CSV table of N, CA, C and O in Angstrom, one decimal:
chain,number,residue,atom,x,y,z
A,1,UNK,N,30.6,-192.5,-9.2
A,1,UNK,CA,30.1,-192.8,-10.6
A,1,UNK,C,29.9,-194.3,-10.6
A,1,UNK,O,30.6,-195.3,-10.2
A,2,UNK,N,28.9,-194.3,-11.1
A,2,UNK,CA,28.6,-196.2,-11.3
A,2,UNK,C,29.1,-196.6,-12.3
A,2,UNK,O,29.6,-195.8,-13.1
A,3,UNK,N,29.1,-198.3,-12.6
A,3,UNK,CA,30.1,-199.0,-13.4
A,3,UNK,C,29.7,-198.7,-15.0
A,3,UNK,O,30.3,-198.7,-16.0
A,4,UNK,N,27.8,-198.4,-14.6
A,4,UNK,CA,27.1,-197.9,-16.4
A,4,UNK,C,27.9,-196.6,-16.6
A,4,UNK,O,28.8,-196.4,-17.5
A,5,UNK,N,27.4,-195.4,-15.6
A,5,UNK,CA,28.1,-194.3,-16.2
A,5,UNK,C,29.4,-194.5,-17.0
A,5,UNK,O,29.5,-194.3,-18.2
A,6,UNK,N,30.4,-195.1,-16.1
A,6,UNK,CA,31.8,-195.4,-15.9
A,6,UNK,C,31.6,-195.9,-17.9
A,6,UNK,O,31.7,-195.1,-18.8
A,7,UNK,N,31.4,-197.0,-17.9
A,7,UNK,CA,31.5,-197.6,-19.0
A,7,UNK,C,30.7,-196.6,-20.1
A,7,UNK,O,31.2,-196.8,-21.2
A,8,UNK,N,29.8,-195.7,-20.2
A,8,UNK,CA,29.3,-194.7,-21.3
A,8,UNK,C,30.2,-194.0,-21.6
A,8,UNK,O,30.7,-193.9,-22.8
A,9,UNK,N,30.9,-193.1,-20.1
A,9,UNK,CA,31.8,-192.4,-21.0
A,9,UNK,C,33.1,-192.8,-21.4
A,9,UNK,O,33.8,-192.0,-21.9
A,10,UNK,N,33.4,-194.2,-21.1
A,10,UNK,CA,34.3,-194.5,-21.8
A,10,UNK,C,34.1,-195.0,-23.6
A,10,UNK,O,34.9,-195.1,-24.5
A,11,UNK,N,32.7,-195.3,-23.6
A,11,UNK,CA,32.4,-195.3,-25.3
A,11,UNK,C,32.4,-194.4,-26.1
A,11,UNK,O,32.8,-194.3,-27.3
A,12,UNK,N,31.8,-193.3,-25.0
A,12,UNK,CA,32.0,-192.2,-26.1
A,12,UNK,C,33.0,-191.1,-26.0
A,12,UNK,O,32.8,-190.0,-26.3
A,13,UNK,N,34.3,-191.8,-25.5
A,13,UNK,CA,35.9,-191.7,-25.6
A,13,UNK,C,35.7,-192.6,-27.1
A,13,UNK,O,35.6,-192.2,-28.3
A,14,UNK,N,35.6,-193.3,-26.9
A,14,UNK,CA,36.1,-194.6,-27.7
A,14,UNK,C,35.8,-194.3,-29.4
A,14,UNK,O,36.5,-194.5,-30.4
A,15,UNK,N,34.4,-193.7,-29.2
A,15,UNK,CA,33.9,-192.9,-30.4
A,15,UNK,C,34.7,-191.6,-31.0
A,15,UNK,O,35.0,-191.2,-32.2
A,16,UNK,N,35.0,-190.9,-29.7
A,16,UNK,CA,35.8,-189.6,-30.4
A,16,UNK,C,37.0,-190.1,-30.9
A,16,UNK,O,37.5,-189.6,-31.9
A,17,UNK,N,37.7,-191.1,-30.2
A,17,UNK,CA,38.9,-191.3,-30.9
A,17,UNK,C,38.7,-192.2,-32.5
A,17,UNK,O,39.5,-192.0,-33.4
A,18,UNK,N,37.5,-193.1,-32.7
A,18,UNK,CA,37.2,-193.6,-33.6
A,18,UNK,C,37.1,-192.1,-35.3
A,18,UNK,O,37.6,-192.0,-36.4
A,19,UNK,N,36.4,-191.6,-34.8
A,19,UNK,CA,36.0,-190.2,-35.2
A,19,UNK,C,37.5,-189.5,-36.1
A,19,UNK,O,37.7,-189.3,-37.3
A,20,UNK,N,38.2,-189.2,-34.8
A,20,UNK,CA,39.6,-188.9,-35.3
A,20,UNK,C,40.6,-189.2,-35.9
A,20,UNK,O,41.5,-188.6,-36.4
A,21,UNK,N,40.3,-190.6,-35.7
A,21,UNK,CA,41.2,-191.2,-36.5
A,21,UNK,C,40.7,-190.9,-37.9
A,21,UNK,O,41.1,-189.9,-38.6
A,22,UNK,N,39.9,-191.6,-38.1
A,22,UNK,CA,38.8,-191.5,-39.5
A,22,UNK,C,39.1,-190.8,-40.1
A,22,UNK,O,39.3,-191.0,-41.3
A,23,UNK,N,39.2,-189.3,-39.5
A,23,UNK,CA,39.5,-188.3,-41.1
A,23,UNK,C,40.8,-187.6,-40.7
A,23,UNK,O,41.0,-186.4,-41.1
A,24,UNK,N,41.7,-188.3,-40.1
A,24,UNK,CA,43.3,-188.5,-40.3
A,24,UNK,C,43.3,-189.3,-41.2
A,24,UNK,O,43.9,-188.9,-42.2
A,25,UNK,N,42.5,-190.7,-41.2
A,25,UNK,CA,43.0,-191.2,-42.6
A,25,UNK,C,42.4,-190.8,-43.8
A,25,UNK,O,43.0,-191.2,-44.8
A,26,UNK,N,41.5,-190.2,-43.9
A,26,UNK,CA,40.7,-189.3,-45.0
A,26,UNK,C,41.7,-188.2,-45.4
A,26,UNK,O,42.5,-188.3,-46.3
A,27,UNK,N,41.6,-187.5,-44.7
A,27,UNK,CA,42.7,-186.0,-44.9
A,27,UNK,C,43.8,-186.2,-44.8
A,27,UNK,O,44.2,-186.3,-43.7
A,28,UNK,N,44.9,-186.4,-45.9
A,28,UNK,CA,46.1,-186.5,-45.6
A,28,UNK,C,46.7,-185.6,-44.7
A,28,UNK,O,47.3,-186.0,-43.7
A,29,UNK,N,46.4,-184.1,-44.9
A,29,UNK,CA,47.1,-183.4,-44.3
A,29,UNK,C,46.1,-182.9,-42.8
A,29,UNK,O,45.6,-181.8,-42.7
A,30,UNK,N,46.0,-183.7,-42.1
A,30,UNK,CA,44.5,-183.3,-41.5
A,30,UNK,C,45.1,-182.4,-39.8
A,30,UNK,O,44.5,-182.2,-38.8
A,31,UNK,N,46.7,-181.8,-40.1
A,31,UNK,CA,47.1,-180.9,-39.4
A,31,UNK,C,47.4,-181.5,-38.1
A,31,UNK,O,47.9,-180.7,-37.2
A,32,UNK,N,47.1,-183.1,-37.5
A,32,UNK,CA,47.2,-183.5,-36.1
A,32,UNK,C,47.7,-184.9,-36.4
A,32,UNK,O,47.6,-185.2,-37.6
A,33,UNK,N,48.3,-186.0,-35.5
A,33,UNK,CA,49.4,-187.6,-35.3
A,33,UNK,C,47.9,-188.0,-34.3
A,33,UNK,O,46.8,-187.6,-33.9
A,34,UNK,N,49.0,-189.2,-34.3
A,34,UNK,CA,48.4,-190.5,-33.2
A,34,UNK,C,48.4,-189.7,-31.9
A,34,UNK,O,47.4,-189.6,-31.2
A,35,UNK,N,49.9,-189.0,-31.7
A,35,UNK,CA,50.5,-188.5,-30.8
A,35,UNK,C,49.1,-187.5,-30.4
A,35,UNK,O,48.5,-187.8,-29.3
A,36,UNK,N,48.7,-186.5,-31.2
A,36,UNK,CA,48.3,-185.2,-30.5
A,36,UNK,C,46.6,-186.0,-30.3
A,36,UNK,O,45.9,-185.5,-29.4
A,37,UNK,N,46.0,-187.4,-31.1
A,37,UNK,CA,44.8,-188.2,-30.1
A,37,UNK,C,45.0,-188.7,-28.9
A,37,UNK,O,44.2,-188.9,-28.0
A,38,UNK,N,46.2,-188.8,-28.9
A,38,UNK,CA,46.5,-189.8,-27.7
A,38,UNK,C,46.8,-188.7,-26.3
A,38,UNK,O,46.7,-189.0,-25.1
A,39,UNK,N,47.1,-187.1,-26.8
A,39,UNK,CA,47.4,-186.7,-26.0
A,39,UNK,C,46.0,-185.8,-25.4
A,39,UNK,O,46.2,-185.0,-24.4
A,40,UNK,N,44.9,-185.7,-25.8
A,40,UNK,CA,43.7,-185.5,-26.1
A,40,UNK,C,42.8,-186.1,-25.1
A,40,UNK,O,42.0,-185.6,-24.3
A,41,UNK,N,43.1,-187.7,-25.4
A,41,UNK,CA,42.1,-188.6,-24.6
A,41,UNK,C,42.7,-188.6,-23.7
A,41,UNK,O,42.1,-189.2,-22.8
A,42,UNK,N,44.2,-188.0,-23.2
A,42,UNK,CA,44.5,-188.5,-22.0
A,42,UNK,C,43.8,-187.5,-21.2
A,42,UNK,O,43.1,-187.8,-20.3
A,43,UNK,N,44.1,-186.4,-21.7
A,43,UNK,CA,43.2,-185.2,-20.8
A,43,UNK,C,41.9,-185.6,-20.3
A,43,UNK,O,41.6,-185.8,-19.1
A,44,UNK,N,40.9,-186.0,-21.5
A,44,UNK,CA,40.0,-186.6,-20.8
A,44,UNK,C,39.6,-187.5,-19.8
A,44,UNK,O,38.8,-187.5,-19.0
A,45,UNK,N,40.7,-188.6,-20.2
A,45,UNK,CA,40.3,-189.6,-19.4
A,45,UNK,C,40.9,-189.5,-17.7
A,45,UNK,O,40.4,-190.2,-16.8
A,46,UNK,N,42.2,-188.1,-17.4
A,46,UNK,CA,42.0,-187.7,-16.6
A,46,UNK,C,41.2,-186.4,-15.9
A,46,UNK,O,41.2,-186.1,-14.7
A,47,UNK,N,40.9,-186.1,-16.5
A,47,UNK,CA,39.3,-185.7,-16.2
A,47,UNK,C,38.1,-186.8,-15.7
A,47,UNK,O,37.7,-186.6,-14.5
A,48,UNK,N,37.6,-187.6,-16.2
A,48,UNK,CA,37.1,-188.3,-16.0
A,48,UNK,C,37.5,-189.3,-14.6
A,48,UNK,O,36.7,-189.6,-13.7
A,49,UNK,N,39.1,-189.8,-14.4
A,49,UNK,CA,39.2,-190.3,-13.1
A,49,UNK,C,39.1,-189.4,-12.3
A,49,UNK,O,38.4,-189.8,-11.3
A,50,UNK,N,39.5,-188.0,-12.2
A,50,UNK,CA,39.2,-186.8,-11.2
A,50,UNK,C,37.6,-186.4,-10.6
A,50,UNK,O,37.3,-186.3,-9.4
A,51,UNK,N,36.7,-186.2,-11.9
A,51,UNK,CA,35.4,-186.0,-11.4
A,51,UNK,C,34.9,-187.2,-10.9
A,51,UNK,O,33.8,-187.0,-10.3
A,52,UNK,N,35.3,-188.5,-10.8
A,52,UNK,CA,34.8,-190.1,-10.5
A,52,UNK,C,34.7,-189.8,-8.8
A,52,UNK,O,33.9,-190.2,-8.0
A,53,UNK,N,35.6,-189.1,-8.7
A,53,UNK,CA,36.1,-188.7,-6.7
A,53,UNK,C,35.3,-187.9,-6.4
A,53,UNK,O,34.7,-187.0,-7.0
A,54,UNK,N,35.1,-188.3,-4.8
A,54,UNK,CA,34.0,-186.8,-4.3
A,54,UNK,C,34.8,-186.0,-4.5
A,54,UNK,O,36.1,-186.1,-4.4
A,55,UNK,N,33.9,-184.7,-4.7
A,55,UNK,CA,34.2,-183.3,-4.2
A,55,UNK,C,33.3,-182.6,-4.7
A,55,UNK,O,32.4,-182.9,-5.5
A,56,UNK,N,33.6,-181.4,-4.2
A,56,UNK,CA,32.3,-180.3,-4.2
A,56,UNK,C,32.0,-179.9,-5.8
A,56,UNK,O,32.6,-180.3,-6.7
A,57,UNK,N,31.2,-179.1,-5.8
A,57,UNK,CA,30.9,-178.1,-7.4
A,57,UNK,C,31.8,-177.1,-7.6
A,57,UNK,O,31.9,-176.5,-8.7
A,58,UNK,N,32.4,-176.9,-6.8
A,58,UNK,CA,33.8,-175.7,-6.9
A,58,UNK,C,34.8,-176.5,-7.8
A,58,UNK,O,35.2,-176.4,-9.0
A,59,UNK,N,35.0,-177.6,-6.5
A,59,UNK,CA,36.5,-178.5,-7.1
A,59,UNK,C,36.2,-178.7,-8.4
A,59,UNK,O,37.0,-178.2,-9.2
A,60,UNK,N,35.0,-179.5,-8.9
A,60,UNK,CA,34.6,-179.9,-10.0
A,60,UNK,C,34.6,-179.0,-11.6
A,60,UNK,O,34.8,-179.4,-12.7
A,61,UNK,N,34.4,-178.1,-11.3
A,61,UNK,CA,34.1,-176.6,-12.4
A,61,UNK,C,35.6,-176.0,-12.3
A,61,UNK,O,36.0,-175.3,-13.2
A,62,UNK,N,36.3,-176.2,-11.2
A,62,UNK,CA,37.7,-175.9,-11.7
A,62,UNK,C,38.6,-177.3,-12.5
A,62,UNK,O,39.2,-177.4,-13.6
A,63,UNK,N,38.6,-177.7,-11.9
A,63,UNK,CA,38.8,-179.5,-12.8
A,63,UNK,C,38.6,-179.3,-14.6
A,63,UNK,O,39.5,-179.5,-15.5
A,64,UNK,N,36.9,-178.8,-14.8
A,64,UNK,CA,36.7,-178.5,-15.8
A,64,UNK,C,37.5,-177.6,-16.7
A,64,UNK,O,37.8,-178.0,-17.8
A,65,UNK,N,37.7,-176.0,-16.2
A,65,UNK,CA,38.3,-175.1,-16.4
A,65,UNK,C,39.7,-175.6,-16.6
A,65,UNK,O,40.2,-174.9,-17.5
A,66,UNK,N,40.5,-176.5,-16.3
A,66,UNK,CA,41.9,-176.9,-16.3
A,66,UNK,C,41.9,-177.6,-17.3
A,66,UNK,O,42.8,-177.5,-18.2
A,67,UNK,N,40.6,-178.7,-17.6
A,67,UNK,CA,40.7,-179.8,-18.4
A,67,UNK,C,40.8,-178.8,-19.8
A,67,UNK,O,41.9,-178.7,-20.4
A,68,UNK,N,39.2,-177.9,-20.3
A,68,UNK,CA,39.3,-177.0,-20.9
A,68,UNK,C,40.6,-176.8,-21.8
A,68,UNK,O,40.9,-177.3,-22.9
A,69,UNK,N,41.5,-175.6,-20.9
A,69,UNK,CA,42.5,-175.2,-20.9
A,69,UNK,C,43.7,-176.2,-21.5
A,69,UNK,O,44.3,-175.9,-22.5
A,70,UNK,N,44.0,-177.5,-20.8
A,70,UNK,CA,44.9,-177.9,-21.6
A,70,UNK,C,44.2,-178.3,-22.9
A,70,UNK,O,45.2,-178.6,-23.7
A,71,UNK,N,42.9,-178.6,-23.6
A,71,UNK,CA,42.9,-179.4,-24.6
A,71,UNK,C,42.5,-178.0,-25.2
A,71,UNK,O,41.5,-178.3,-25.9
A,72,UNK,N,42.7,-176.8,-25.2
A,72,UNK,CA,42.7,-175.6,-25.9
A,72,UNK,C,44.3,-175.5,-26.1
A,72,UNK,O,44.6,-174.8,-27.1
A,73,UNK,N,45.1,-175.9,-25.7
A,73,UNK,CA,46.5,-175.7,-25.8
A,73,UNK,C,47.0,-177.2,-26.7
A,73,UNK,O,48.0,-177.1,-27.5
A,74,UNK,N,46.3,-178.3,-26.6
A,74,UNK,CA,46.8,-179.6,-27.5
A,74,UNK,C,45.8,-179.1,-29.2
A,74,UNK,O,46.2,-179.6,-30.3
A,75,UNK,N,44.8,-178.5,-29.3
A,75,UNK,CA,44.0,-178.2,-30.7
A,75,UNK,C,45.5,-177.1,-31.4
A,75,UNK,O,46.2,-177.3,-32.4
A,76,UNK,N,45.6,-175.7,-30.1
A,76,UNK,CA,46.1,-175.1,-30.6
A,76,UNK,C,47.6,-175.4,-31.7
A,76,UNK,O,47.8,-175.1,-32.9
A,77,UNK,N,48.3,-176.2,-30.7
A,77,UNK,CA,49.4,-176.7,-31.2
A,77,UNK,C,49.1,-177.3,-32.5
A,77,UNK,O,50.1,-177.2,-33.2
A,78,UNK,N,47.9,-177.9,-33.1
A,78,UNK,CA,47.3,-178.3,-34.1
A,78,UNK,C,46.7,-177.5,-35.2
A,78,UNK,O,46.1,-177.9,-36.2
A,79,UNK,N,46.9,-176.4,-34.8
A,79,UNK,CA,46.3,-175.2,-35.4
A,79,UNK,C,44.9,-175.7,-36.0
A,79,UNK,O,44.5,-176.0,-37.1
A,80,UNK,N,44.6,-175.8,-34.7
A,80,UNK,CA,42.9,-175.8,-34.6
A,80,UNK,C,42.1,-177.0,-35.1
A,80,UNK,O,40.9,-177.2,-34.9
A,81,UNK,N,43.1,-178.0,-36.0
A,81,UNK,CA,42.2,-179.4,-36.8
A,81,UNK,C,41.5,-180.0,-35.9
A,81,UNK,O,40.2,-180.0,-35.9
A,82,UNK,N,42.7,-180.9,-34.4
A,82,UNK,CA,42.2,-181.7,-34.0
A,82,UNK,C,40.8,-181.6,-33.5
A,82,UNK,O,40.2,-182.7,-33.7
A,83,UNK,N,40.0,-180.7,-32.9
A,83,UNK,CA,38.8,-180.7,-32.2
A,83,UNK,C,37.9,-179.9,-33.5
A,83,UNK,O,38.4,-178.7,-33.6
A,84,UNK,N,37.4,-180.0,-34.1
A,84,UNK,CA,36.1,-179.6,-35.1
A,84,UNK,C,35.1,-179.8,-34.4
A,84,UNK,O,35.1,-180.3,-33.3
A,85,UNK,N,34.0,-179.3,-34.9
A,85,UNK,CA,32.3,-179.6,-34.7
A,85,UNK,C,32.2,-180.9,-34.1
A,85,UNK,O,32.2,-181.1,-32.9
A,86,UNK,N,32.1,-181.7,-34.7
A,86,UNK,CA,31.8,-183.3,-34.1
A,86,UNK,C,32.5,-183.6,-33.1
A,86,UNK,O,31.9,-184.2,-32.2
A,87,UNK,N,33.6,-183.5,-33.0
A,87,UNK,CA,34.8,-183.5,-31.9
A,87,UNK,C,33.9,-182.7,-30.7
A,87,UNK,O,33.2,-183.1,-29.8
A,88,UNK,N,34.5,-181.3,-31.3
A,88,UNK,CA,33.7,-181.0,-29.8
A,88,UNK,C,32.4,-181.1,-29.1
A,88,UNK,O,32.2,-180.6,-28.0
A,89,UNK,N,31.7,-181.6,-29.8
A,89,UNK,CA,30.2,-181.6,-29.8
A,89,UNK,C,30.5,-183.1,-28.4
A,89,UNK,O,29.9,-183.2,-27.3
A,90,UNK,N,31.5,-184.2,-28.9
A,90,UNK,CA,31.3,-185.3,-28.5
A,90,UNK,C,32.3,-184.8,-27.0
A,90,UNK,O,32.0,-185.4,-26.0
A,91,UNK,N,33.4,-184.0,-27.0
A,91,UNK,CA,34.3,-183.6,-25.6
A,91,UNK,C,33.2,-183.5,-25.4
A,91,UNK,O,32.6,-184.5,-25.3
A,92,UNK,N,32.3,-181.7,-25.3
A,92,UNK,CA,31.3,-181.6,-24.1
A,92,UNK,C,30.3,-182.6,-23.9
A,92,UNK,O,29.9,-182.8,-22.7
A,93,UNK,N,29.9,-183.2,-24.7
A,93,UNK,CA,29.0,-184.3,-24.1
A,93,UNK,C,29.8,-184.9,-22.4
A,93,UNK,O,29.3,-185.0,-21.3
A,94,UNK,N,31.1,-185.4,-22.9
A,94,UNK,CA,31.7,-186.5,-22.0
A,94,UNK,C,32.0,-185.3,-21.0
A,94,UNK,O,32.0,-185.9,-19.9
A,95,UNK,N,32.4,-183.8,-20.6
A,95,UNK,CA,32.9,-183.1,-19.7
A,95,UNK,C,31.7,-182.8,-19.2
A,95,UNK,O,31.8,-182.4,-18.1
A,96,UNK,N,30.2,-182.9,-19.6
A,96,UNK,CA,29.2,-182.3,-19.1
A,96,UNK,C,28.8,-183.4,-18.2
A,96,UNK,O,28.5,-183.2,-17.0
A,97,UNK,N,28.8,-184.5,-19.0
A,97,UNK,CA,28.0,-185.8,-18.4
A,97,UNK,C,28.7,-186.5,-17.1
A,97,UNK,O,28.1,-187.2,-16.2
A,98,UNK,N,30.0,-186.3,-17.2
A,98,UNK,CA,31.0,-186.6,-16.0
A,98,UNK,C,30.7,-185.6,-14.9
A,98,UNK,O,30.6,-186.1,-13.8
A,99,UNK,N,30.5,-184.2,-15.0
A,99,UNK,CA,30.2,-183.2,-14.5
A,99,UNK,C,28.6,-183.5,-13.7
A,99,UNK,O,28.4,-183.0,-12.6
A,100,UNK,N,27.7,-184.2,-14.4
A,100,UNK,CA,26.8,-184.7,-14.0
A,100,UNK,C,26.6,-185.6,-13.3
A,100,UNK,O,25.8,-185.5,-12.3
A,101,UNK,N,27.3,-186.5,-13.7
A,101,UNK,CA,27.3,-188.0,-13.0
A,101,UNK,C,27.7,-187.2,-11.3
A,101,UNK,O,26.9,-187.0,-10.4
A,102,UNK,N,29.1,-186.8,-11.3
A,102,UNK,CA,29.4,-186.4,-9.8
A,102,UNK,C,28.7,-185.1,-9.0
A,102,UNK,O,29.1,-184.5,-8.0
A,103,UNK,N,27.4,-184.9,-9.8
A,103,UNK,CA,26.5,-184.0,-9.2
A,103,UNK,C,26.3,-182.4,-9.3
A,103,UNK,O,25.5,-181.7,-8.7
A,104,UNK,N,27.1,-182.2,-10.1
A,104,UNK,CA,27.1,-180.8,-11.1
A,104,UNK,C,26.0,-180.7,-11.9
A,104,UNK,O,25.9,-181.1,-13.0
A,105,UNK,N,24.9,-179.9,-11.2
A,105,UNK,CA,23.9,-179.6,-12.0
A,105,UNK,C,24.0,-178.9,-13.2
A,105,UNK,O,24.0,-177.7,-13.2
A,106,UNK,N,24.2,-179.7,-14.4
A,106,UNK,CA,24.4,-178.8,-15.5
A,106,UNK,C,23.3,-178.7,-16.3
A,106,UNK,O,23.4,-177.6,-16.6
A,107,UNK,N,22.4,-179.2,-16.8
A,107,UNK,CA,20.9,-179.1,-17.2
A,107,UNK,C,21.4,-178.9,-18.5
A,107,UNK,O,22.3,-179.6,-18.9
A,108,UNK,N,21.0,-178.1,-19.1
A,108,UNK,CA,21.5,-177.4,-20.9
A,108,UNK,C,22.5,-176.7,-20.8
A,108,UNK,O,23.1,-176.4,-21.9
A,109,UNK,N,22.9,-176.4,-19.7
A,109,UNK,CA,24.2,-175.4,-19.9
A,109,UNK,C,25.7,-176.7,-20.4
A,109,UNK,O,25.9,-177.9,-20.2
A,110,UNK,N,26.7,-175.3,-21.2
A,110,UNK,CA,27.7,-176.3,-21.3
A,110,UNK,C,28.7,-176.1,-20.4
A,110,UNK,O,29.2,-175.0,-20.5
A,111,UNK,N,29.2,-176.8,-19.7
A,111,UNK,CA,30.4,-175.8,-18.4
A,111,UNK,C,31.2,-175.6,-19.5
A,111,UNK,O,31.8,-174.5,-19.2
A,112,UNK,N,31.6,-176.0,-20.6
A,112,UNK,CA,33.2,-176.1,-21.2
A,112,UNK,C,33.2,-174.4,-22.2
A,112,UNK,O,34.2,-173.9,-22.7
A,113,UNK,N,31.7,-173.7,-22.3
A,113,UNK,CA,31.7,-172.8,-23.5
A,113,UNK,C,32.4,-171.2,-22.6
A,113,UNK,O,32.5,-170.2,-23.3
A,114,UNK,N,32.7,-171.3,-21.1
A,114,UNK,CA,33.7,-170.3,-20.8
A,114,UNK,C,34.6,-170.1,-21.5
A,114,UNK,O,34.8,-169.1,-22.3
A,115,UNK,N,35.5,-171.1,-21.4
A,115,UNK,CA,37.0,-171.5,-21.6
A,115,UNK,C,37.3,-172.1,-23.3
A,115,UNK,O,38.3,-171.8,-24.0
A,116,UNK,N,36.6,-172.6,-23.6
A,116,UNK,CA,36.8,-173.1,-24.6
A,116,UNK,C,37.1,-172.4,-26.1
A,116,UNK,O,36.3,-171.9,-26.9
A,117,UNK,N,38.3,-172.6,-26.2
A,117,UNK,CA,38.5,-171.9,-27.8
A,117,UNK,C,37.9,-173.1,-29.3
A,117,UNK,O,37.7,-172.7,-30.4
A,118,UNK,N,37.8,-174.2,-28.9
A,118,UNK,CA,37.6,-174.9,-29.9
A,118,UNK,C,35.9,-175.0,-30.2
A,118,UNK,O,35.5,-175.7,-31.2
């Protein structure tokens, strides 16, 4: 991954967490903490160091399938707030485009719409 890619998807990390905050502080009750953002972007951002490494389209699409999987289990715990429409709209951007960068032909498809409950 190059230092542009590198630096995109880290903005639009930067955005989703901007995003969530925002209507935490809008919504009093908005069902999710600092804690359950912080535990969100970590997934991603390991995700993001994992696809940065070679490896094949297998390794990668399971990577995917795991990343998935735990942030279906951090929303759950949230009973569903933390990830909404715009949320998830902005995860698959950043799982697709990382998925891309390291050579995963993904074109329109979303890898994340197997697995994903949110």
């Amino acid at each position: 991954m190059t230092p542009e890619q590198t630096a995109e998807l880290t903005e639009l990390k930067s955005q989703l967490v901007h995003v969530m905050e925002g209507y935490m502080e809008e919504v009093e009750e908005c069902g999710y903490t600092n804690e359950d953002i912080d535990a969100c972007t970590a997934v991603i951002a390991a995700y993001v160091a994992t696809v940065s490494r070679p490896a094949d389209p297998e390794s990668i699409l399971a990577t995917v399938q795991k990343t998935v999987m735990k942030l279906n289990a951090i929303n759950e715990k949230c009973h569903g707030g933390l990830i909404e429409t715009d949320q998830q709209e902005m995860i698959c951007e950043i799982i697709n485009q990382a998925a891309e960068y390291a050579g995963v032909k993904v074109g329109s498809d979303d890898l994340t719409e197997e697995w994903r409950e949110w």
